Amino acid sequence: MRSKLNNLRLILGLYFLALAIPTTILIYQALSQMKWEAFRHHQVMAEELSTRIDKRLNQLITEEEKRSFADYSFLNIAGDIDNNILQRSPLSAYPVKANLPGVLGYFQVDNQSEFSTPLLPALSPEQSFGISADEQAQRLALQQQLQQILSHNQLVKQAKKGRQPARKKETMALGVAAPAADMMAAPEPVLSATIAEEEVDDDAAQAAFDSLEKRDDSRQRKQKPAQSLGRVDELKLKYQFEQQARSTPVESSKQNLLDEKRVVRKEQTILPEPLVAETIASNEPHAIRITTFESELDPFSFSLLDSGHFVLFRKVWRNGARYTQGLLLDQQVFVQGVIESSFKETTLSEMSNLVVAYQSEVLSVIGGHSNRYLYSSAAELQGELLYQTRLSVPLAELELIYSINHLPAGPGATVVAWVAFILATVLLGGCLLFYRLGKKQLALAQQQQDFVSAVSHELKTPLTSIRMYGEMLREGWADENKKRQYYNYIYDESERLTRLINNVLQLARMNRNDIRIDLKLVSINEIMDTIRSKLSSQLEHSGFEFKLINDCQSADNKLMIDLDLFTQIIINLVDNAIKFSKNASAKCIEVRCFESSGQSISFSVRDYGPGIAKDQMKKIFQLFYRAENELTRQTVGTGIGLALVQQLARHMNAKVDVINRQPGAEFSIEFKLS
């Protein structure tokens, strides 16, 4: 039996693996494909977002590139040149107004390394020209801040204390533009923020800005850029889809086409000539002389300063002299204003992070809606690389890196997951069901073998006795005193054979669903008389005392039963009691009728034997079950008697139960009154 169970486990295990392995592979491939599709979907979203960011930044930079050379001066010529009307430059507004986020201010460095901004004219602080003292102080502070940032990054020279700075001669008209003839002359002030150094040649003055244009990743900085979180190669990102996640280099055909549009621009610049001090001091009306010249303006370049500020600058050529014009940007405001705000507006931010890097230096890590963690270094960022790209010129050194922590597999993954769960449940449940069914079948087959063996034994023993006593009687070997005893043996054994054959035939009918039940109303007295007549001789010959007890208050009660089947039930119960209590000290069998409740009557069969173990009380009603081991059992029987009792009682709408007494066991059958 054990070897058969092991073979069954082995076969079912191999069957399970044969189905589970290919099913798991198919489901894994389906989920992987869905994950790749979801990855590609989010990658396209990241690519489109990067394109929008790049397009927006280029539009803003293009607007800045459209500014003329004269816009970087405090005063411009407005309208018709012949009217000689001066107005403020668009860049002279305070606070600084710019479409590009994070602009701190505009600046200009001429060929003599003199620094200036359109915030203030080259006039004396004693002359307000319509600018309040507070605003003038604020403008001056901002001008000095810009110069300090540039000088800190060695782009201009800091003015030396105690030296008189160079003078610029420029007047201004405040408020609404007015004719220059109406302007009152004033003594020309000094510009406190200009550089007073010995003259240097043009190349030396612009060499610092030229170094910023070198796009060499191997160029060593003098110090780590401010606000740097580390390098890109320190990001602990997984590159499962590395080839798909990394973008093509910026030198693509599209980028080359964009670069071709960024060419040197020529323009006609109109500026008022500076007034000499003697003319201003005369307080006489004077005309403003206009100078027109041609300028060549290079496209903007973009760089990150060691101080952490971004600088956007261009080279301008005027009469062979080189100027540098540009603007300083706050790094954090610049990133937040365009890149972070655009990223947070998309659904992509719900499950991914965005890294902004410049020349492989991580400047900012923008967490999505689901990630509120603030990163202090690039090494803390983990996840899957989603998309990596660089912006177009002049922001080509800016790199956008998208990483995703949890990649949803898409809407179809839910269906696949449920299908996988159902398949796993069906497969596991089916294998378990087949195992239990196979185990039961093996047990049933074993029980049937034991049954055949038991039936053979049960048939052979009485037949042998009948044959033996019959031969003795035939040969005349028994005297008259023994003949009656031998006849009784033959009768008892034939009754025993009859009961066995009836049980087997009844079992066969039930297996074929061919059992015939004839329910009739039978009185209690008639039932008790039938029991007495069927059991008296059997118990007497077995050496047991028979007690038939009728505790029913009304003997006229009738039950809807099949009397033959009921008699067979009682006989099987009594036969079972005789077999298991033959070694009991009190050999007595009690059959009792009593009212178990107001609406039911029960019949019980009790013996005074060893009783039944608690773990076997439910099993004894199973077909072919025997409490004793087949090799060591001492009692006779086939294991079908109690199973027939339960099934026959169920067909008559009765309930069978068993309880242990002290001593013995008691079987009861409860019938509902009709």
XYZ file of C-alpha atoms in Angstrom:
674
model
C 0.000 0.000 0.000
C 2.778 2.420 0.904
C 4.701 1.719 -2.300
C 1.550 2.374 -4.314
C 1.053 5.713 -2.551
C 4.672 6.655 -3.294
C 4.154 5.812 -6.961
C 0.976 7.896 -6.964
C 2.828 10.873 -5.461
C 5.618 10.512 -8.009
C 3.224 10.374 -10.965
C 1.178 13.346 -9.746
C 4.370 15.299 -8.984
C 5.683 14.750 -12.500
C 2.276 15.623 -13.922
C 2.198 18.812 -11.876
C 5.683 19.842 -13.007
C 4.862 18.998 -16.632
C 1.963 21.470 -16.506
C 3.352 24.032 -14.047
C 6.701 24.687 -15.755
C 5.410 25.609 -19.245
C 2.467 27.505 -17.713
C 4.842 29.502 -15.511
C 7.073 30.239 -18.500
C 4.119 31.427 -20.568
C 2.809 33.645 -17.776
C 6.286 35.021 -17.119
C 6.754 35.802 -20.792
C 3.337 37.471 -20.928
C 4.090 39.597 -17.860
C 7.549 40.430 -19.197
C 6.050 41.532 -22.509
C 3.485 43.658 -20.677
C 6.225 45.104 -18.518
C 8.229 45.941 -21.620
C 5.180 47.545 -23.226
C 4.566 49.551 -20.063
C 8.249 50.471 -19.974
C 8.121 51.569 -23.585
C 4.941 53.555 -22.923
C 6.543 55.421 -20.043
C 9.731 55.813 -22.044
C 7.771 57.494 -24.832
C 6.167 59.738 -22.215
C 9.629 60.643 -20.896
C 10.866 61.270 -24.434
C 7.897 63.518 -25.227
C 8.322 65.373 -21.943
C 12.021 65.927 -22.646
C 11.145 67.219 -26.094
C 8.616 69.657 -24.613
C 11.121 70.859 -22.018
C 13.811 71.271 -24.653
C 11.451 73.073 -26.999
C 10.272 75.409 -24.252
C 13.794 76.278 -23.147
C 14.913 76.872 -26.714
C 11.946 79.174 -27.279
C 12.906 81.188 -24.205
C 16.556 81.321 -25.245
C 15.548 82.304 -28.790
C 13.583 85.212 -27.334
C 16.707 86.294 -25.463
C 18.830 85.961 -28.595
C 16.498 88.370 -30.399
C 17.539 91.175 -28.076
C 19.723 93.725 -29.787
C 23.111 94.930 -28.715
C 21.571 98.212 -27.532
C 19.204 96.448 -25.112
C 22.147 95.882 -22.747
C 22.474 99.673 -22.297
C 20.303 101.662 -19.918
C 19.029 104.028 -22.662
C 17.805 103.308 -26.189
C 16.574 105.362 -29.102
C 12.787 105.093 -29.393
C 10.803 105.464 -32.590
C 12.087 107.618 -35.466
C 15.758 108.484 -35.264
C 15.087 112.058 -36.340
C 12.933 112.647 -33.234
C 15.893 111.954 -30.953
C 13.703 110.366 -28.263
C 15.391 108.292 -25.569
C 13.735 105.526 -23.565
C 14.804 102.938 -21.082
C 16.031 99.575 -22.298
C 13.640 96.620 -21.792
C 16.367 95.068 -19.631
C 16.537 98.036 -17.246
C 13.351 97.125 -15.397
C 13.608 96.477 -11.668
C 12.846 93.969 -10.319
C 14.360 92.128 -13.248
C 11.673 90.849 -15.599
C 12.434 87.897 -17.862
C 10.524 85.025 -19.389
C 13.398 82.681 -18.643
C 13.052 81.403 -15.028
C 15.739 82.214 -12.478
C 17.264 85.289 -14.188
C 19.244 87.271 -11.614
C 20.261 90.041 -14.014
C 21.871 91.008 -17.312
C 25.454 92.081 -17.797
C 27.916 93.253 -20.422
C 31.731 93.066 -20.474
C 33.431 95.237 -23.073
C 36.790 94.841 -24.731
C 38.438 96.713 -21.837
C 37.039 94.199 -19.309
C 34.720 96.865 -17.940
C 31.581 95.426 -16.404
C 28.182 97.076 -16.786
C 24.500 96.233 -16.535
C 21.354 97.875 -17.915
C 20.133 98.369 -14.349
C 21.831 101.777 -13.879
C 23.215 104.460 -16.178
C 26.683 105.826 -15.714
C 25.393 108.709 -13.603
C 26.190 110.095 -10.207
C 24.212 108.781 -7.230
C 23.517 112.415 -6.305
C 21.281 112.715 -9.378
C 18.141 110.542 -8.954
C 16.644 111.041 -12.452
C 13.309 109.842 -11.177
C 14.683 106.748 -9.394
C 14.025 106.715 -5.681
C 16.928 106.436 -3.317
C 15.771 103.027 -2.078
C 15.368 101.651 -5.578
C 18.689 103.108 -6.643
C 20.349 101.383 -3.696
C 18.671 98.117 -4.569
C 19.705 98.404 -8.209
C 23.252 99.160 -7.160
C 23.273 96.170 -4.763
C 22.059 93.845 -7.515
C 24.668 95.262 -9.905
C 27.398 94.599 -7.365
C 26.033 91.091 -6.743
C 26.255 90.274 -10.452
C 29.781 91.611 -10.644
C 30.767 89.687 -7.531
C 29.455 86.399 -8.992
C 31.364 86.960 -12.242
C 34.533 88.000 -10.468
C 34.263 85.014 -8.112
C 34.274 82.789 -11.176
C 37.192 84.835 -12.644
C 35.170 86.144 -15.552
C 35.778 89.826 -14.721
C 38.248 91.620 -12.474
C 37.124 92.991 -9.148
C 37.481 96.767 -8.799
C 40.327 97.788 -6.518
C 39.528 99.927 -3.523
C 40.799 103.445 -3.511
C 41.099 103.744 -7.268
C 38.919 105.975 -9.379
C 36.907 103.804 -11.803
C 36.610 104.602 -15.422
C 33.877 107.044 -16.477
C 31.071 106.453 -18.870
C 29.124 109.312 -20.296
C 25.491 108.478 -20.626
C 22.264 110.297 -19.891
C 18.815 108.921 -19.288
C 15.214 109.893 -19.678
C 12.872 108.536 -17.037
C 9.236 107.644 -17.198
C 7.611 108.246 -20.580
C 10.073 108.752 -23.388
C 10.711 112.444 -24.000
C 12.607 114.475 -26.596
C 16.237 114.801 -25.756
C 16.103 118.579 -26.187
C 13.864 118.820 -23.113
C 16.301 116.952 -20.935
C 18.350 118.967 -18.492
C 22.048 118.394 -18.477
C 23.681 117.188 -15.302
C 27.177 116.512 -14.138
C 28.257 113.083 -15.179
C 28.632 110.636 -12.254
C 30.991 107.751 -11.959
C 29.966 104.121 -12.262
C 30.825 102.455 -8.970
C 30.673 98.911 -10.333
C 33.020 99.291 -13.316
C 36.487 97.847 -13.336
C 39.455 100.200 -13.034
C 42.378 98.165 -14.221
C 45.137 98.834 -16.657
C 44.111 98.230 -20.190
C 44.459 94.702 -21.400
C 44.203 93.353 -24.889
C 40.915 92.044 -26.206
C 41.908 88.385 -26.209
C 42.905 88.426 -22.546
C 39.678 90.197 -21.573
C 37.469 87.490 -23.111
C 39.663 84.451 -22.468
C 37.701 83.469 -19.339
C 34.435 83.323 -21.275
C 36.106 81.340 -24.049
C 37.047 78.663 -21.521
C 33.394 78.244 -20.603
C 32.559 77.274 -24.176
C 34.845 74.258 -24.120
C 32.584 71.211 -24.062
C 35.131 68.801 -22.686
C 33.849 66.408 -20.029
C 37.394 65.660 -18.961
C 38.039 69.326 -18.134
C 38.849 69.483 -14.438
C 37.096 72.101 -12.363
C 38.943 74.015 -9.722
C 36.281 73.016 -7.242
C 33.173 70.878 -7.116
C 30.150 72.790 -8.447
C 27.885 74.133 -5.749
C 24.750 72.071 -5.004
C 26.255 69.010 -6.736
C 24.860 65.695 -5.462
C 27.567 63.561 -7.018
C 28.189 62.122 -10.438
C 25.905 60.275 -12.803
C 27.978 57.105 -12.619
C 27.240 56.996 -8.873
C 23.520 56.472 -9.522
C 22.545 52.974 -8.453
C 20.235 52.367 -11.375
C 19.452 49.046 -13.005
C 20.095 48.888 -16.732
C 17.738 46.055 -17.658
C 16.639 47.972 -20.752
C 19.880 49.910 -21.173
C 19.884 50.035 -24.964
C 16.291 51.157 -25.092
C 16.560 53.588 -22.180
C 19.568 55.502 -23.405
C 18.902 58.080 -26.050
C 20.954 58.801 -29.134
C 23.689 61.436 -28.807
C 22.776 65.063 -29.257
C 24.625 65.072 -32.579
C 21.670 63.529 -34.343
C 20.311 64.630 -37.675
C 17.574 66.594 -35.962
C 20.062 68.272 -33.683
C 22.351 69.095 -36.551
C 19.428 70.714 -38.315
C 18.744 72.779 -35.203
C 22.394 73.777 -34.904
C 22.383 75.018 -38.490
C 19.720 77.572 -37.532
C 21.921 79.001 -34.772
C 24.173 81.207 -36.883
C 25.878 84.560 -36.382
C 23.343 87.364 -36.668
C 24.122 90.846 -38.011
C 22.165 93.955 -37.074
C 22.274 97.705 -37.360
C 22.680 99.133 -33.876
C 21.663 102.680 -33.016
C 22.998 104.291 -29.840
C 23.142 107.902 -28.601
C 26.658 109.285 -28.386
C 27.756 110.082 -24.855
C 27.673 113.751 -23.899
C 30.898 115.410 -22.839
C 31.083 116.898 -19.386
C 31.522 120.506 -20.678
C 28.293 120.333 -22.654
C 26.361 119.043 -19.693
C 27.818 121.645 -17.343
C 26.737 124.531 -19.606
C 23.065 123.822 -18.871
C 22.229 124.840 -22.400
C 19.846 122.880 -24.647
C 21.708 120.525 -26.890
C 20.881 117.925 -29.469
C 21.596 114.227 -29.043
C 23.889 112.817 -31.629
C 23.081 109.314 -32.905
C 25.668 106.715 -33.865
C 24.759 103.826 -36.134
C 27.037 100.845 -36.490
C 26.859 97.203 -37.503
C 27.125 94.445 -34.901
C 27.647 90.746 -35.240
C 25.940 88.658 -32.531
C 26.918 85.049 -31.935
C 24.360 82.525 -30.625
C 24.109 82.106 -26.867
C 26.342 79.703 -25.013
C 25.386 78.041 -21.732
C 27.627 77.022 -18.860
C 27.643 76.184 -15.164
C 29.865 78.322 -12.960
C 31.810 77.009 -9.994
C 29.552 79.101 -7.764
C 26.588 76.994 -8.891
C 25.009 79.659 -11.104
C 24.147 79.160 -14.732
C 25.382 81.739 -17.206
C 23.932 82.357 -20.653
C 26.225 84.561 -22.738
C 27.080 85.556 -26.293
C 29.948 87.216 -28.116
C 29.197 90.490 -29.899
C 31.508 92.178 -32.378
C 31.264 95.975 -32.760
C 33.684 97.796 -34.999
C 36.184 94.989 -34.578
C 35.947 95.161 -30.773
C 34.581 92.169 -28.880
C 31.934 92.395 -26.188
C 30.323 89.690 -24.039
C 26.667 90.028 -23.171
C 24.630 87.629 -21.118
C 22.598 86.874 -18.024
C 23.092 84.978 -14.790
C 20.549 82.404 -13.637
C 19.820 80.904 -10.262
C 20.286 77.161 -10.735
C 17.476 75.994 -8.456
C 14.897 78.466 -9.769
C 15.877 77.678 -13.366
C 15.441 73.920 -12.853
C 12.195 74.330 -10.947
C 10.743 76.879 -13.317
C 10.795 74.778 -16.484
C 12.031 71.239 -15.855
C 10.498 70.384 -12.480
C 7.176 72.149 -13.111
C 6.770 70.375 -16.456
C 7.675 67.032 -14.877
C 5.239 67.417 -11.971
C 2.374 68.157 -14.377
C 2.592 64.722 -16.012
C 1.456 61.298 -14.821
C 5.047 60.200 -15.323
C 5.922 61.851 -12.002
C 3.636 59.473 -10.122
C 6.043 56.541 -10.392
C 9.400 57.915 -11.510
C 12.188 60.310 -10.529
C 13.992 62.834 -12.699
C 17.702 63.560 -12.386
C 19.095 66.796 -13.823
C 22.837 66.656 -14.484
C 25.404 68.951 -16.056
C 28.553 67.410 -17.512
C 27.816 64.216 -15.532
C 27.465 66.178 -12.279
C 24.079 65.563 -10.647
C 22.530 68.936 -9.839
C 19.012 67.977 -8.800
C 16.917 64.900 -8.108
C 13.216 65.570 -8.586
C 11.073 63.023 -6.782
C 7.662 62.012 -8.069
C 4.343 62.437 -6.281
C 4.711 59.029 -4.612
C 8.277 59.763 -3.455
C 8.653 62.492 -0.856
C 12.209 61.521 0.015
C 14.816 64.263 -0.287
C 18.054 62.947 -1.720
C 21.336 64.232 -0.358
C 23.549 62.336 -2.808
C 23.252 60.559 -6.137
C 24.149 57.226 -4.538
C 20.822 57.197 -2.668
C 18.774 57.053 -5.864
C 17.805 53.544 -6.933
C 15.479 52.086 -9.511
C 15.311 51.184 -13.187
C 16.742 53.484 -15.838
C 13.771 54.622 -17.918
C 15.170 57.227 -20.288
C 18.306 59.322 -20.592
C 18.836 62.240 -22.937
C 20.592 65.558 -23.388
C 18.978 68.840 -24.289
C 19.817 70.583 -27.513
C 22.360 73.347 -28.029
C 23.085 75.585 -26.190
C 21.901 73.382 -23.301
C 23.626 70.293 -24.649
C 25.553 69.768 -21.410
C 22.288 69.448 -19.466
C 21.217 65.839 -19.133
C 17.812 64.472 -18.107
C 17.778 60.993 -16.559
C 14.467 59.329 -15.731
C 14.402 56.427 -13.298
C 11.419 54.377 -12.238
C 11.076 52.551 -8.927
C 7.940 50.575 -9.623
C 6.988 49.856 -13.189
C 3.287 48.957 -13.537
C 2.728 46.111 -15.938
C -0.337 47.699 -17.472
C -4.069 46.925 -17.344
C -3.650 43.508 -18.942
C -1.438 42.377 -16.073
C -4.457 42.164 -13.778
C -6.148 39.730 -16.143
C -2.957 37.683 -16.496
C -2.499 37.659 -12.714
C -6.045 36.433 -12.163
C -5.657 33.814 -14.896
C -2.385 32.698 -13.302
C -4.067 32.513 -9.897
C -6.989 30.524 -11.298
C -4.653 28.180 -13.195
C -2.511 27.677 -10.108
C -5.595 27.035 -7.988
C -7.054 24.610 -10.510
C -3.727 22.857 -11.001
C -2.950 22.546 -7.301
C -6.542 21.717 -6.419
C -6.771 19.196 -9.241
C -3.553 17.469 -8.234
C -4.639 17.420 -4.592
C -8.059 16.126 -5.565
C -6.556 13.444 -7.787
C -4.172 12.498 -5.002
C -6.953 12.171 -2.461
C -9.125 10.330 -4.950
C -6.257 8.028 -5.889
C -5.474 7.484 -2.244
C -9.081 6.584 -1.558
C -9.166 4.285 -4.549
C -6.008 2.557 -3.406
C -7.441 2.242 0.082
C -10.708 0.978 -1.384
C -8.863 -1.525 -3.526
C -6.958 -2.688 -0.458
C -10.188 -2.910 1.512
C -11.820 -4.844 -1.293
C -8.939 -7.285 -1.263
C -9.324 -7.607 2.493
C -13.073 -7.980 1.974
C -12.592 -10.797 -0.513
C -10.207 -12.436 1.904
C -12.632 -11.935 4.785
C -15.628 -13.135 2.795
C -13.673 -16.192 1.711
C -12.849 -16.852 5.341
C -16.412 -16.129 6.478
C -17.796 -18.486 3.839
C -15.227 -21.190 4.276
C -15.520 -21.488 8.050
C -19.278 -22.166 8.296
C -19.228 -24.352 5.185
C -16.448 -26.412 6.699
C -18.437 -26.809 9.929
C -21.609 -27.664 8.048
C -19.764 -30.216 5.911
C -18.038 -31.742 8.904
C -21.187 -32.136 10.970
C -23.129 -33.292 7.917
C -20.593 -36.060 7.202
C -20.670 -37.157 10.846
C -24.431 -37.371 10.705
C -24.366 -39.154 7.344
C -21.842 -41.728 8.481
C -23.760 -42.308 11.703
C -20.835 -41.427 13.925
C -23.018 -39.336 16.277
C -25.271 -40.854 18.916
C -28.757 -39.603 19.559
C -27.570 -37.142 22.221
C -25.124 -35.443 19.834
C -27.381 -35.323 16.790
C -29.497 -32.430 18.093
C -26.348 -30.510 18.988
C -24.936 -31.069 15.493
C -28.221 -30.020 13.903
C -28.101 -26.789 15.926
C -24.525 -26.126 14.729
C -25.592 -26.666 11.147
C -28.574 -24.354 11.614
C -26.534 -21.571 13.259
C -23.853 -21.705 10.612
C -26.429 -21.630 7.844
C -28.023 -18.578 9.498
C -24.621 -17.009 9.643
C -24.124 -17.714 5.938
C -27.536 -16.288 5.196
C -26.729 -13.031 7.010
C -23.408 -12.752 5.213
C -24.961 -13.392 1.814
C -27.792 -10.953 2.532
C -25.283 -8.248 3.465
C -23.269 -8.827 0.306
C -26.378 -8.818 -1.863
C -27.665 -5.674 -0.166
C -24.314 -3.989 -0.690
C -24.382 -4.914 -4.374
C -27.892 -3.484 -4.746
C -26.906 -0.191 -3.127
C -23.848 0.104 -5.345
C -26.148 -0.338 -8.334
C -28.753 2.002 -6.815
C -31.120 -0.927 -7.095
C -32.215 -1.117 -3.477
C -35.933 -1.560 -2.945
C -37.536 -0.086 0.150
C -41.113 -0.854 1.159
C -42.030 1.636 3.870
C -45.082 0.768 5.939
C -46.588 1.868 9.207
C -45.545 -0.710 11.791
C -46.448 -0.583 15.491
C -43.842 -0.692 18.222
C -45.205 -3.964 19.592
C -44.892 -5.642 16.226
C -41.327 -4.391 15.858
C -40.364 -5.674 19.317
C -41.926 -9.082 18.645
C -40.010 -9.378 15.375
C -36.746 -8.522 17.098
C -37.388 -11.147 19.798
C -38.127 -13.881 17.327
C -35.055 -13.106 15.157
C -32.496 -12.715 17.939
C -33.461 -15.096 20.723
C -32.050 -18.262 19.214
C -28.948 -16.486 17.838
C -28.009 -15.023 21.222
C -28.887 -18.184 23.079
C -26.608 -20.314 20.898
C -23.843 -17.679 21.226
C -23.944 -17.908 25.006
C -25.147 -14.317 25.552
C -27.959 -13.118 27.721
C -30.586 -11.282 25.714
C -32.529 -8.365 27.235
C -35.316 -6.788 25.244
C -36.528 -3.607 26.963
C -39.520 -1.550 25.825
C -39.522 1.893 27.497
C -41.920 3.483 25.047
C -44.864 4.959 26.957
C -47.305 4.340 24.141
C -46.889 0.989 22.516
C -49.470 1.922 19.928
C -47.084 4.372 18.209
C -46.315 3.431 14.635
C -43.184 4.025 12.587
C -42.848 4.333 8.792
C -40.200 1.656 8.194
C -39.291 -1.340 6.050
C -39.501 -4.109 8.644
C -37.135 -6.461 6.771
C -34.455 -3.783 6.406
C -34.921 -2.718 10.021
C -34.541 -6.324 11.157
C -31.342 -6.594 9.111
C -30.026 -3.434 10.839
C -30.709 -4.837 14.315
C -29.228 -8.232 13.410
C -26.036 -6.580 12.095
C -25.711 -4.478 15.257
C -26.241 -7.515 17.503
C -23.835 -9.600 15.439
C -21.238 -6.813 15.758
C -21.799 -6.635 19.530
C -21.352 -10.412 19.879
C -18.073 -10.377 17.914
C -16.424 -7.600 19.929
C -17.672 -8.546 23.393
C -17.169 -12.324 23.337
C -14.348 -11.941 25.884
C -16.289 -9.539 28.121
C -16.888 -10.484 31.754
C -20.627 -9.796 31.345
C -21.982 -11.500 28.258
C -25.174 -9.610 27.765
C -26.816 -7.827 24.849
C -29.512 -5.232 25.510
C -31.980 -4.114 22.848
C -34.108 -1.241 24.061
C -36.860 0.966 22.665
C -37.285 4.422 24.191
C -38.596 7.862 23.369
C -35.580 10.097 22.698
C -37.824 13.152 22.382
C -41.471 13.990 22.007
C -41.357 13.476 18.250
C -38.940 10.548 17.853
C -38.374 6.989 19.025
C -34.977 5.316 19.246
C -33.810 1.703 19.314
C -30.461 0.898 20.924
C -28.176 -2.138 21.010
C -25.695 -2.245 23.879
C -22.920 -4.648 24.780
C -20.583 -4.825 27.782
C -17.351 -5.191 25.867
C -14.262 -2.921 25.628
C -16.044 -0.124 23.755
C -14.786 1.863 20.754
C -11.791 4.194 20.587
C -12.759 7.857 20.059
C -10.674 8.210 16.893
C -12.545 5.285 15.325
C -16.131 6.254 16.093
C -16.583 7.917 12.685
C -14.469 5.435 10.739
C -16.350 2.303 11.787
C -19.245 3.304 9.512
C -16.951 3.405 6.462
C -17.255 0.597 3.963
C -14.735 -2.239 4.463
C -13.195 -0.494 7.470
C -11.959 -2.700 10.269
C -10.518 -1.407 13.516
C -8.075 -4.291 13.795
C -5.083 -4.990 11.572
C -5.922 -7.556 8.930
C -2.893 -9.678 9.790
C -3.377 -9.630 13.561
C -7.144 -9.347 13.959
C -8.860 -11.825 16.234
C -12.483 -11.170 15.326
C -14.293 -12.388 12.262
C -16.223 -10.119 9.900
C -16.093 -8.433 6.511
C -16.225 -4.714 7.428
C -19.545 -4.063 5.686
C -22.035 -4.613 8.517
C -21.951 -1.151 10.129
C -21.674 0.572 6.727
C -24.887 -1.201 5.695
C -26.509 -0.188 8.962
C -25.851 3.489 8.312
C -26.932 3.390 4.656
C -30.096 1.368 5.331
C -31.051 3.717 8.176
C -30.499 6.721 5.919
C -32.852 5.216 3.335
C -35.529 5.026 6.058
C -34.856 8.635 7.183
C -33.288 7.464 10.418
C -30.066 8.548 12.118
C -27.430 6.182 13.543
C -25.143 7.143 16.406
C -22.759 5.421 18.806
C -21.585 6.309 22.314
C -19.313 4.548 24.806
C -20.784 3.232 28.028
C -19.052 2.047 31.173
C -18.502 -0.641 30.115
C -19.295 -1.337 26.493
C -20.691 0.580 23.545
C -24.228 1.517 22.590
C -25.512 1.962 19.026
C -28.773 3.855 18.582
C -31.173 4.392 15.655
C -33.531 7.356 15.877
C -36.809 7.449 13.908
C -39.156 10.390 13.582
C -42.765 9.677 14.431
C -45.087 9.817 11.446
